[in-house]
Each structure stands twice: as C-alpha cells, then as structure tokens.
Amino acid sequence: MSVAEFTAIVGGSLRESAEALQSSITGFALDNREVKLGDLFIAIKGERVDGHDFAAKAIEAGAVATLAERSVEGPYILVDSVVEALARLGRHFREKFHGPVIGITGSAGKTTTKELVEAALSPTGPVLKAEGNRNTEYTSPLLWVELDGIESGRPSVPSGSSSSSPHWAAIVEMGMRGFGQIAHLASIAKPSIGVITNIGWSHAELLGSREGIARAKGELLRALPEGAPAVLWQEDDFLQDLKRMARGPVYTFGWSEWSACRITAYTPKSWWSCEVEGEVADFDKMELDGAPARKWRAELPSVGRHMALNAAAAILAATLAGVDPPEAAEALKHAKLPPMRMEIRSINGGTVVLDTYNAAPNSMLAALETLKELPCQGRRLAVLGEMRELGTESENAHRDVGKALAASNVTQAVLYGATGEWMREGAIEAGMAADSLSIASSLEEV
C-alpha cells in the first residue's frame, strides 16, 4: 500500500515529506538493523531502548517513513499511539475476511500448535499464519496485511485449492505478559474458534498466580462470538474455570475417554518422529453413549507426549473448521515445527536435544519425560537452565523439575543459573546421587 493509504487507515498525519505520500510500503521493520528497501519503520519505545532514536538510521537503510509517537528525523507518520495505530491497521484488513479464524494461546506449545493447526487445515486450501512467534501487540496486527483474496472474501470452505488460491482460514497466536493483552489482540483478530493449549506457570510473577494466568488466557474465550466453539485440554487443572468463561460449546482434547479428540496410542519412532493415533467424537451425538467416532492416525516430525497433545488440539480445531479428521491428521507430517522446540542436532558424535525457548515448568517436565522414554546407546546428559517470571511459585517449580530429573535416567546433569540449587536439592531428595549434579555459574563453565 502507499504511505498515503496507510496514513489514512491508521488515522495519522505525515510530517516532514509530502513526497513520501506516494511511496509504496512493501514491508515492516521493528528494528532499524533489519530494515529493507521499502519498509515502514515502526518506532517502539521499550524499557531500555527507544526506537524513535533510530529513525534516521532506518531511513538511511531504505525505510520510506517511520511510524512514530513524536517527532523524529526524516519522513514520519505521527500517531498518538503506535499500538492503537497498528490495531486499526489489523482491523481494517481483518474486516474484509470471512473465513474461519483460529485464535491460539496457552502457557506452553502455542507456536508449535499453530504450525500443526496450519498443517491440519492445509488439505482444504492455503492458510494465513504469522511466521515465527509474532504474537504481540506490535507484530500480530501485521499478519492481516498479508491476506490473499481479501476483497472477495471466502464465506464458505473452498472445494479445492492451488498455490495461487486465496487464504480460506487464518491462525492467530496470542502471547501474554499481563491482563488485557489477549483481549486487545482478540479485538483485532476476532477469532471464531478459540484454542487454549494449557494453563501453566509462565508469567506467574506478573499475574500473581496460576488462577491469574487462567483468567488472562481466558480473555480469548470471552472475546469469541456467542456460540463460537472453544478447544481446551481435558486434563488441564483449570478446565472447569475455563469452561465457565466460554461463550459457546467446549470441545476437549487429551488422553481421557471424556475428550472430544482422544489420543488412543502414542509411539515414539526415533528422536525425530513419533506416531499418534486417536479418534474424534461425532459432535452431533457426543451426549449419547456409544456415539460413533472418526479415527485418525498422525506421523509427527518431532517426539514427546506433549507433542501428541498439540497434535490432538490441532486436529480438533481443524475438524471444527470443517476439515475431515483423518485428512487433517495425515497432513501433520508436513508441519514445519519451530526451532529450539525438541530440535535434534548432532554435535561431536552426540545427539543433542535442544528445547530452550522460554523455559517453563510444564515444558521442562515434558522434555525430561521424553528424554527418559527414548532409546540411548550412550549416556544421558542434561543441561538445565533457570525458569524465570514464576514469582512465589519459583522455588517449588524448580524443585519439581529436580524431582523429574531424578526420575529421567540422566547419568549426569549440569544446572545453570541462580535457581540451580533448588533443582539440585529436589533431585537429591528424589534419590539422585549428589555427585551426578553440578552447578555452573557461567556458560563457559557449562
């Protein structure tokens, strides 16, 4: 779009250069070091760095203008709030789209589940999703400018697709660091199906408790239209709390017989793959005993029981969007999972499992369980870092990880960070030999 069109959509005013009005915006950059020719530079004022101070460098690098809240060097679009301007941009294009929109949040597994949902939806046609983990108030609204076919919309599921077909569905990942953030993102995306992967401990320091986390994640459910379906984990400690927030029918995934999408078998094939089998209940007959179920089988390009749960959530969401469960499950083998989540690397003759993105208790416990289950010809070694933003739950959470470490058949472990002593004590209490545990104070030591 042109700078003039963008300025009108966000309700801003262009300063310093009338010539820039006719320039085309071909992309967006939030970091002046990543600016490409034709980008609009978005100036974000952070806790330590203010993007407004780097506007001149962004223009030098090829940006056509800067979106700013105060005067900066070079052409800029002045707005009262960058966050609200981006929200207006997202809503402008979202309103042109008429296909299903699946909103995803949760304490762990959001990005992985997003990729699996995209694969599960793919048999029906191209799906819009953000790359990586663009799930903030600055990055999430930009997803909507990438829609194909938005002028005509797609009010119904297309019967076939090709690479040039317009998007028939969209997936929006929603991150959260405090109350109101998911509500804000949902006000832009207007999801028609809501998925919450789990309620864990992440950001307990900011939200006070797991109950607070559940309320914050539940903002997604409250934002759904009346009667819209919610997808929740059957075994979640906060399932009943989340159900009370839903505005439509609730469908669950999990291992339990009560799950609408139930996992019936999980088989790890290697460090790189696993096979998952399950069944989806007939939604029209769920209240009847003996209702027929549609069986599915999936091969995943990763391993772990937590990955099986993510797959079940994806199949359930795709089924609600209109995809046949066996087709959705079959397509999961093509999912492109994000890096640093159970990523396998070979280093110096050893197999390294890299699971290091924003560690939280549930993801740490799942990784250790997977390490225990899979075959290993040599030693099992673990390097565990600290988990942050857990508030008053921090000590107990690290001790729980230590207990899981003791049960994981690990030969030797290195614990890194200020919370290593808690993990060490938890492991020793659970029976692990003290001489199998070391605490490192630096990465060089690790």
Short mmCIF file of C-alpha atoms in Angstrom, two decimals:
data_model
loop_
_atom_site.label_atom_id
_atom_site.label_comp_id
_atom_site.label_asym_id
_atom_site.label_seq_id
_atom_site.Cartn_x
_atom_site.Cartn_y
_atom_site.Cartn_z
CA MET A 1 0.00 0.00 0.00
CA SER A 2 1.04 3.59 -0.36
CA VAL A 3 2.19 5.68 2.57
CA ALA A 4 -0.88 7.87 1.98
CA GLU A 5 -3.23 4.87 2.23
CA PHE A 6 -1.52 3.60 5.38
CA THR A 7 -1.65 7.06 6.97
CA ALA A 8 -5.39 7.29 6.33
CA ILE A 9 -6.09 3.81 7.70
CA VAL A 10 -4.25 4.41 10.99
CA GLY A 11 -5.54 7.96 11.44
CA GLY A 12 -2.10 9.56 11.42
CA SER A 13 -0.54 12.56 9.73
CA LEU A 14 2.59 12.54 7.56
CA ARG A 15 5.28 15.01 8.59
CA GLU A 16 8.49 16.31 7.02
CA SER A 17 7.93 14.98 3.47
CA ALA A 18 4.98 15.28 1.09
CA GLU A 19 6.90 13.20 -1.46
CA ALA A 20 6.73 10.13 0.77
CA LEU A 21 2.92 10.02 0.46
CA GLN A 22 3.16 8.34 -2.94
CA SER A 23 5.86 5.88 -1.88
CA SER A 24 4.87 2.24 -1.55
CA ILE A 25 5.24 0.33 1.70
CA THR A 26 6.47 -3.17 0.87
CA GLY A 27 7.14 -4.41 4.40
CA PHE A 28 7.53 -3.51 8.06
CA ALA A 29 10.53 -3.41 10.39
CA LEU A 30 10.64 -3.04 14.16
CA ASP A 31 14.44 -2.93 14.30
CA ASN A 32 16.44 -0.41 12.25
CA ARG A 33 19.13 -3.07 11.71
CA GLU A 34 16.60 -5.24 9.86
CA VAL A 35 15.20 -2.55 7.55
CA LYS A 36 14.88 -3.45 3.88
CA LEU A 37 14.24 -1.06 0.99
CA GLY A 38 10.59 -0.02 1.04
CA ASP A 39 9.90 -0.90 4.68
CA LEU A 40 7.94 1.25 7.10
CA PHE A 41 9.96 1.51 10.32
CA ILE A 42 7.83 1.13 13.43
CA ALA A 43 9.32 3.07 16.35
CA ILE A 44 8.72 1.22 19.62
CA LYS A 45 9.59 2.74 22.96
CA GLY A 46 10.83 -0.12 25.13
CA GLU A 47 12.06 -0.30 28.70
CA ARG A 48 15.71 0.14 27.71
CA VAL A 49 15.70 1.27 24.08
CA ASP A 50 13.55 3.82 22.27
CA GLY A 51 13.09 3.08 18.57
CA HIS A 52 12.41 6.77 17.89
CA ASP A 53 16.13 7.41 18.43
CA PHE A 54 16.96 5.16 15.46
CA ALA A 55 14.55 6.61 12.89
CA ALA A 56 17.30 8.39 10.95
CA LYS A 57 19.30 5.17 10.62
CA ALA A 58 16.17 3.36 9.43
CA ILE A 59 15.60 5.96 6.71
CA GLU A 60 19.26 5.68 5.67
CA ALA A 61 18.79 1.90 5.37
CA GLY A 62 15.88 2.33 2.94
CA ALA A 63 12.75 2.83 5.04
CA VAL A 64 10.15 5.02 3.31
CA ALA A 65 8.99 6.55 6.62
CA THR A 66 8.71 5.96 10.37
CA LEU A 67 5.55 5.30 12.36
CA ALA A 68 6.11 7.40 15.47
CA GLU A 69 4.52 8.96 18.53
CA ARG A 70 6.78 12.05 18.50
CA SER A 71 8.86 14.00 16.02
CA VAL A 72 11.86 12.13 14.55
CA GLU A 73 14.39 12.72 11.80
CA GLY A 74 13.20 12.05 8.25
CA PRO A 75 9.64 11.50 7.00
CA TYR A 76 7.34 10.10 9.66
CA ILE A 77 3.68 9.32 10.29
CA LEU A 78 2.66 10.84 13.60
CA VAL A 79 0.09 8.97 15.72
CA ASP A 80 -1.00 9.25 19.34
CA SER A 81 -0.29 5.56 19.95
CA VAL A 82 1.71 3.14 17.80
CA VAL A 83 -0.12 0.21 19.41
CA GLU A 84 -3.54 1.62 18.55
CA ALA A 85 -2.42 2.60 15.04
CA LEU A 86 -1.34 -0.97 14.34
CA ALA A 87 -4.60 -2.25 15.82
CA ARG A 88 -6.53 -0.03 13.37
CA LEU A 89 -4.45 -1.40 10.51
CA GLY A 90 -5.14 -5.00 11.53
CA ARG A 91 -8.89 -4.41 12.00
CA HIS A 92 -9.12 -2.68 8.61
CA PHE A 93 -8.00 -5.81 6.77
CA ARG A 94 -9.49 -8.35 9.17
CA GLU A 95 -12.97 -6.97 8.46
CA LYS A 96 -12.55 -7.93 4.80
CA PHE A 97 -12.01 -11.63 5.64
CA HIS A 98 -14.91 -14.04 6.07
CA GLY A 99 -13.24 -17.42 6.66
CA PRO A 100 -12.63 -19.17 9.99
CA VAL A 101 -10.09 -17.53 12.28
CA ILE A 102 -8.48 -19.73 14.93
CA GLY A 103 -7.02 -17.92 17.93
CA ILE A 104 -4.39 -19.83 19.93
CA THR A 105 -2.93 -19.11 23.35
CA GLY A 106 -1.62 -21.08 26.32
CA SER A 107 1.31 -21.26 28.71
CA ALA A 108 3.30 -23.64 26.50
CA GLY A 109 3.05 -25.05 22.99
CA LYS A 110 1.41 -22.03 21.30
CA THR A 111 3.80 -21.72 18.37
CA THR A 112 4.12 -25.48 17.84
CA THR A 113 0.35 -25.90 17.92
CA LYS A 114 -0.04 -23.01 15.47
CA GLU A 115 2.20 -24.80 12.97
CA LEU A 116 0.32 -28.06 13.47
CA VAL A 117 -3.04 -26.31 13.01
CA GLU A 118 -1.80 -24.83 9.74
CA ALA A 119 -0.83 -28.29 8.51
CA ALA A 120 -4.15 -29.76 9.66
CA LEU A 121 -6.08 -27.07 7.76
CA SER A 122 -3.93 -27.31 4.62
CA PRO A 123 -5.89 -30.10 2.85
CA THR A 124 -8.66 -27.56 2.24
CA GLY A 125 -6.51 -24.71 0.96
CA PRO A 126 -3.89 -22.06 1.81
CA VAL A 127 -3.89 -20.81 5.40
CA LEU A 128 -2.75 -17.43 6.69
CA LYS A 129 -0.50 -17.52 9.75
CA ALA A 130 2.28 -15.40 11.19
CA GLU A 131 5.81 -16.68 10.77
CA GLY A 132 7.75 -17.50 13.92
CA ASN A 133 6.13 -16.31 17.13
CA ARG A 134 4.78 -12.93 16.06
CA ASN A 135 2.19 -12.76 18.81
CA THR A 136 2.50 -9.30 20.37
CA GLU A 137 0.53 -6.07 20.06
CA TYR A 138 3.21 -4.85 17.63
CA THR A 139 3.60 -7.91 15.42
CA SER A 140 0.23 -9.68 15.46
CA PRO A 141 -1.77 -6.93 13.65
CA LEU A 142 0.69 -7.01 10.74
CA LEU A 143 -0.47 -10.52 9.86
CA TRP A 144 -3.65 -9.19 8.28
CA VAL A 145 -1.96 -7.18 5.53
CA GLU A 146 -0.69 -10.49 4.12
CA LEU A 147 -4.16 -11.84 3.28
CA ASP A 148 -4.74 -13.07 -0.27
CA GLY A 149 -8.18 -12.65 -1.81
CA ILE A 150 -9.48 -10.33 0.89
CA GLU A 151 -11.56 -8.22 -1.45
CA SER A 152 -13.92 -11.08 -2.27
CA GLY A 153 -13.56 -12.98 1.00
CA ARG A 154 -14.39 -16.65 1.34
CA PRO A 155 -17.65 -17.11 3.22
CA SER A 156 -17.54 -20.88 2.70
CA VAL A 157 -14.87 -23.58 2.60
CA PRO A 158 -13.46 -23.89 -0.94
CA SER A 159 -13.72 -27.28 -2.62
CA GLY A 160 -10.19 -27.24 -3.98
CA SER A 161 -7.04 -25.19 -3.83
CA SER A 162 -3.82 -24.30 -5.54
CA SER A 163 -0.80 -22.29 -4.53
CA SER A 164 -2.43 -19.19 -6.04
CA SER A 165 -5.73 -19.65 -4.18
CA PRO A 166 -6.74 -17.08 -1.60
CA HIS A 167 -6.45 -17.91 2.07
CA TRP A 168 -9.53 -19.76 3.30
CA ALA A 169 -8.63 -19.69 7.02
CA ALA A 170 -6.33 -17.78 9.38
CA ILE A 171 -4.46 -18.66 12.56
CA VAL A 172 -3.51 -16.06 15.14
CA GLU A 173 -1.12 -16.83 18.01
CA MET A 174 -1.66 -14.65 21.07
CA GLY A 175 1.08 -14.02 23.59
CA MET A 176 0.51 -12.53 27.01
CA ARG A 177 2.52 -10.78 29.71
CA GLY A 178 -0.34 -9.23 31.64
CA PHE A 179 -4.09 -8.76 31.91
CA GLY A 180 -5.82 -7.19 28.94
CA GLN A 181 -3.23 -8.14 26.31
CA ILE A 182 -5.04 -11.14 24.88
CA ALA A 183 -8.30 -9.16 24.94
CA HIS A 184 -6.55 -6.48 22.85
CA LEU A 185 -5.20 -8.99 20.31
CA ALA A 186 -8.57 -10.72 20.10
CA SER A 187 -10.29 -7.39 19.42
CA ILE A 188 -8.19 -7.20 16.25
CA ALA A 189 -8.27 -10.85 15.12
CA LYS A 190 -11.92 -11.53 16.09
CA PRO A 191 -11.34 -15.30 16.27
CA SER A 192 -14.22 -17.65 15.51
CA ILE A 193 -12.58 -20.66 17.22
CA GLY A 194 -10.51 -20.37 20.41
CA VAL A 195 -7.74 -22.80 21.43
CA ILE A 196 -6.01 -22.78 24.83
CA THR A 197 -3.20 -25.35 24.93
CA ASN A 198 -2.75 -25.38 28.72
CA ILE A 199 -2.55 -23.27 31.86
CA GLY A 200 0.95 -23.47 33.34
CA TRP A 201 3.18 -21.23 35.43
CA SER A 202 4.63 -18.86 32.82
CA HIS A 203 4.35 -15.19 33.89
CA ALA A 204 3.06 -16.09 37.37
CA GLU A 205 5.30 -13.30 38.68
CA LEU A 206 3.31 -10.74 36.68
CA LEU A 207 -0.14 -12.25 37.18
CA GLY A 208 0.14 -13.34 40.80
CA SER A 209 -0.90 -16.98 40.49
CA ARG A 210 -1.97 -19.75 38.12
CA GLU A 211 -5.52 -18.58 38.73
CA GLY A 212 -4.47 -15.20 37.39
CA ILE A 213 -2.87 -16.86 34.37
CA ALA A 214 -6.11 -18.74 33.69
CA ARG A 215 -8.11 -15.50 33.83
CA ALA A 216 -5.69 -13.78 31.45
CA LYS A 217 -5.70 -16.68 28.97
CA GLY A 218 -9.47 -16.88 29.31
CA GLU A 219 -9.75 -13.43 27.73
CA LEU A 220 -9.59 -15.31 24.42
CA LEU A 221 -12.73 -17.28 25.30
CA ARG A 222 -14.61 -14.17 26.41
CA ALA A 223 -13.76 -12.49 23.12
CA LEU A 224 -15.31 -15.24 20.98
CA PRO A 225 -18.70 -14.57 19.39
CA GLU A 226 -21.75 -16.01 21.13
CA GLY A 227 -21.95 -19.72 20.30
CA ALA A 228 -18.37 -19.99 18.98
CA PRO A 229 -16.52 -23.20 19.95
CA ALA A 230 -13.62 -23.40 22.39
CA VAL A 231 -10.89 -26.07 22.29
CA LEU A 232 -9.41 -26.93 25.71
CA TRP A 233 -7.16 -29.59 27.26
CA GLN A 234 -9.25 -32.22 29.04
CA GLU A 235 -6.65 -32.87 31.78
CA ASP A 236 -5.97 -29.20 32.49
CA ASP A 237 -6.18 -28.25 36.20
CA PHE A 238 -8.22 -25.21 35.18
CA LEU A 239 -10.60 -26.86 32.72
CA GLN A 240 -13.72 -26.05 34.74
CA ASP A 241 -12.66 -22.43 35.24
CA LEU A 242 -12.08 -22.03 31.51
CA LYS A 243 -15.38 -23.70 30.66
CA ARG A 244 -17.20 -21.07 32.68
CA MET A 245 -15.60 -18.36 30.54
CA ALA A 246 -16.64 -19.95 27.22
CA ARG A 247 -19.48 -18.38 25.23
CA GLY A 248 -20.26 -21.48 23.19
CA PRO A 249 -19.70 -25.25 23.17
CA VAL A 250 -16.45 -26.59 24.64
CA TYR A 251 -14.59 -29.43 22.94
CA THR A 252 -11.62 -31.03 24.67
CA PHE A 253 -8.52 -32.92 23.56
CA GLY A 254 -6.43 -35.25 25.68
CA TRP A 255 -5.88 -38.81 26.84
CA SER A 256 -9.13 -39.18 28.77
CA GLU A 257 -12.15 -41.04 27.43
CA TRP A 258 -14.10 -37.83 28.02
CA SER A 259 -12.07 -35.98 25.37
CA ALA A 260 -13.82 -34.95 22.15
CA CYS A 261 -10.49 -35.61 20.42
CA ARG A 262 -8.93 -38.50 22.30
CA ILE A 263 -5.40 -39.86 21.93
CA THR A 264 -5.57 -43.65 21.99
CA ALA A 265 -1.94 -44.51 21.20
CA TYR A 266 1.45 -42.79 21.23
CA THR A 267 4.55 -44.49 19.81
CA PRO A 268 7.96 -42.77 19.65
CA LYS A 269 9.70 -43.95 16.48
CA SER A 270 13.02 -42.14 16.91
CA TRP A 271 14.41 -38.88 18.25
CA TRP A 272 12.93 -37.29 15.12
CA SER A 273 9.43 -38.69 14.88
CA CYS A 274 6.50 -40.35 16.58
CA GLU A 275 3.17 -41.88 15.63
CA VAL A 276 -0.07 -40.84 17.30
CA GLU A 277 -3.49 -42.45 16.95
CA GLY A 278 -6.81 -41.17 18.16
CA GLU A 279 -10.46 -40.54 17.47
CA VAL A 280 -12.77 -37.57 17.22
CA ALA A 281 -16.27 -37.92 18.61
CA ASP A 282 -19.29 -37.26 16.47
CA PHE A 283 -20.12 -33.76 17.70
CA ASP A 284 -23.81 -34.18 16.91
CA LYS A 285 -24.03 -37.25 19.15
CA MET A 286 -21.49 -36.50 21.88
CA GLU A 287 -24.10 -36.74 24.63
CA LEU A 288 -25.14 -40.23 23.56
CA ASP A 289 -23.39 -43.38 24.83
CA GLY A 290 -21.67 -45.28 22.07
CA ALA A 291 -21.64 -42.35 19.64
CA PRO A 292 -19.54 -43.17 16.58
CA ALA A 293 -16.03 -41.72 16.45
CA ARG A 294 -13.84 -40.88 13.48
CA LYS A 295 -10.43 -42.48 13.91
CA TRP A 296 -7.23 -40.76 12.87
CA ARG A 297 -3.52 -41.53 12.69
CA ALA A 298 -0.71 -38.97 12.50
CA GLU A 299 3.05 -39.05 11.99
CA LEU A 300 4.73 -36.07 13.63
CA PRO A 301 8.15 -34.66 12.71
CA SER A 302 9.03 -34.47 16.41
CA VAL A 303 8.65 -36.56 19.54
CA GLY A 304 7.11 -36.37 23.00
CA ARG A 305 3.73 -36.93 24.63
CA HIS A 306 3.29 -33.17 24.80
CA MET A 307 3.66 -33.09 21.01
CA ALA A 308 0.85 -35.67 20.79
CA LEU A 309 -1.38 -33.31 22.80
CA ASN A 310 -0.52 -30.41 20.49
CA ALA A 311 -1.43 -32.61 17.52
CA ALA A 312 -4.76 -33.57 19.05
CA ALA A 313 -5.57 -29.90 19.64
CA ALA A 314 -4.73 -29.13 16.01
CA ILE A 315 -6.88 -31.96 14.64
CA LEU A 316 -9.79 -30.90 16.82
CA ALA A 317 -9.55 -27.26 15.73
CA ALA A 318 -9.33 -28.28 12.06
CA THR A 319 -12.35 -30.56 12.47
CA LEU A 320 -14.37 -27.65 13.88
CA ALA A 321 -13.29 -25.58 10.87
CA GLY A 322 -14.65 -28.23 8.51
CA VAL A 323 -11.68 -30.50 7.69
CA ASP A 324 -12.14 -34.28 7.84
CA PRO A 325 -10.17 -35.61 10.88
CA PRO A 326 -8.22 -38.34 9.00
CA GLU A 327 -7.17 -35.80 6.35
CA ALA A 328 -6.16 -33.27 9.00
CA ALA A 329 -4.10 -35.92 10.84
CA GLU A 330 -2.43 -37.19 7.67
CA ALA A 331 -1.26 -33.65 6.82
CA LEU A 332 0.56 -33.18 10.14
CA LYS A 333 3.66 -34.95 8.82
CA HIS A 334 4.25 -31.90 6.63
CA ALA A 335 4.23 -29.42 9.54
CA LYS A 336 7.29 -27.17 9.78
CA LEU A 337 7.88 -27.04 13.52
CA PRO A 338 9.68 -24.05 15.07
CA PRO A 339 13.36 -24.25 16.02
CA MET A 340 14.54 -24.82 19.60
CA ARG A 341 11.49 -26.93 20.47
CA MET A 342 12.70 -30.54 20.78
CA GLU A 343 15.10 -29.75 17.93
CA ILE A 344 17.63 -32.51 17.24
CA ARG A 345 21.25 -31.66 16.42
CA SER A 346 24.33 -33.82 16.04
CA ILE A 347 27.41 -32.35 17.72
CA ASN A 348 30.78 -34.09 18.13
CA GLY A 349 29.25 -37.53 17.70
CA GLY A 350 26.50 -36.92 20.25
CA THR A 351 22.79 -36.31 19.77
CA VAL A 352 21.67 -33.02 21.29
CA VAL A 353 18.00 -32.32 22.03
CA LEU A 354 17.59 -28.55 22.03
CA ASP A 355 14.46 -27.46 23.92
CA THR A 356 15.36 -23.99 25.08
CA TYR A 357 12.67 -21.47 24.22
CA ASN A 358 11.47 -19.51 27.26
CA ALA A 359 11.58 -22.45 29.68
CA ALA A 360 8.56 -23.13 31.90
CA PRO A 361 7.83 -26.00 34.32
CA ASN A 362 5.46 -27.89 32.03
CA SER A 363 7.83 -27.72 29.06
CA MET A 364 10.84 -28.73 31.21
CA LEU A 365 8.95 -31.70 32.67
CA ALA A 366 7.80 -32.78 29.20
CA ALA A 367 11.35 -32.62 27.83
CA LEU A 368 12.71 -34.74 30.70
CA GLU A 369 9.93 -37.29 30.23
CA THR A 370 10.79 -37.55 26.54
CA LEU A 371 14.50 -37.92 27.35
CA LYS A 372 13.62 -40.82 29.65
CA GLU A 373 11.41 -42.63 27.12
CA LEU A 374 13.65 -42.64 24.07
CA PRO A 375 16.49 -45.10 23.37
CA CYS A 376 20.04 -44.02 24.12
CA GLN A 377 23.18 -46.03 23.34
CA GLY A 378 25.47 -43.90 25.47
CA ARG A 379 24.97 -41.61 28.44
CA ARG A 380 22.02 -39.34 29.02
CA LEU A 381 23.31 -35.89 30.00
CA ALA A 382 21.20 -32.86 30.85
CA VAL A 383 21.93 -29.15 30.97
CA LEU A 384 19.05 -27.31 32.65
CA GLY A 385 18.77 -23.55 32.85
CA GLU A 386 16.63 -21.47 35.17
CA MET A 387 12.96 -20.66 34.66
CA ARG A 388 12.01 -17.03 35.17
CA GLU A 389 8.90 -14.93 35.91
CA LEU A 390 7.44 -17.59 38.23
CA GLY A 391 7.07 -15.35 41.26
CA THR A 392 6.25 -17.18 44.50
CA GLU A 393 5.96 -20.45 42.56
CA SER A 394 9.64 -20.36 41.56
CA GLU A 395 11.16 -22.49 44.34
CA ASN A 396 8.55 -25.24 44.21
CA ALA A 397 8.63 -25.31 40.40
CA HIS A 398 12.41 -25.71 40.29
CA ARG A 399 12.28 -28.42 42.98
CA ASP A 400 9.65 -30.26 40.90
CA VAL A 401 11.97 -30.15 37.88
CA GLY A 402 14.73 -31.56 40.09
CA LYS A 403 12.48 -34.46 41.10
CA ALA A 404 11.68 -35.15 37.45
CA LEU A 405 15.40 -35.06 36.68
CA ALA A 406 15.98 -37.82 39.25
CA ALA A 407 13.38 -39.99 37.52
CA SER A 408 14.65 -39.36 33.98
CA ASN A 409 17.56 -41.86 33.82
CA VAL A 410 20.01 -38.99 33.38
CA THR A 411 23.61 -40.02 34.07
CA GLN A 412 24.87 -36.54 34.87
CA ALA A 413 23.35 -33.07 34.93
CA VAL A 414 24.66 -29.53 34.88
CA LEU A 415 22.36 -26.93 36.43
CA TYR A 416 22.85 -23.34 35.33
CA GLY A 417 21.57 -20.16 36.91
CA ALA A 418 20.58 -18.74 40.26
CA THR A 419 17.89 -21.37 40.81
CA GLY A 420 20.18 -24.37 40.26
CA GLU A 421 20.44 -25.15 43.97
CA TRP A 422 16.68 -25.67 44.21
CA MET A 423 16.77 -28.13 41.31
CA ARG A 424 19.75 -29.88 42.87
CA GLU A 425 18.02 -30.25 46.23
CA GLY A 426 14.86 -31.55 44.56
CA ALA A 427 16.83 -34.14 42.60
CA ILE A 428 18.76 -35.34 45.67
CA GLU A 429 15.54 -35.58 47.72
CA ALA A 430 14.13 -37.80 44.95
CA GLY A 431 17.12 -40.14 45.11
CA MET A 432 19.64 -38.81 42.59
CA ALA A 433 23.28 -39.08 43.62
CA ALA A 434 24.80 -35.73 44.61
CA ASP A 435 27.98 -36.41 42.61
CA SER A 436 25.84 -36.64 39.43
CA LEU A 437 24.83 -33.00 39.78
CA SER A 438 26.92 -29.89 39.11
CA ILE A 439 26.02 -26.22 39.31
CA ALA A 440 27.61 -23.89 36.75
CA SER A 441 27.85 -20.16 37.27
CA SER A 442 28.73 -19.28 33.64
CA LEU A 443 28.15 -20.58 30.15
CA GLU A 444 31.89 -21.22 29.84
CA GLU A 445 31.63 -23.50 32.84
CA VAL A 446 28.72 -25.36 31.25
#
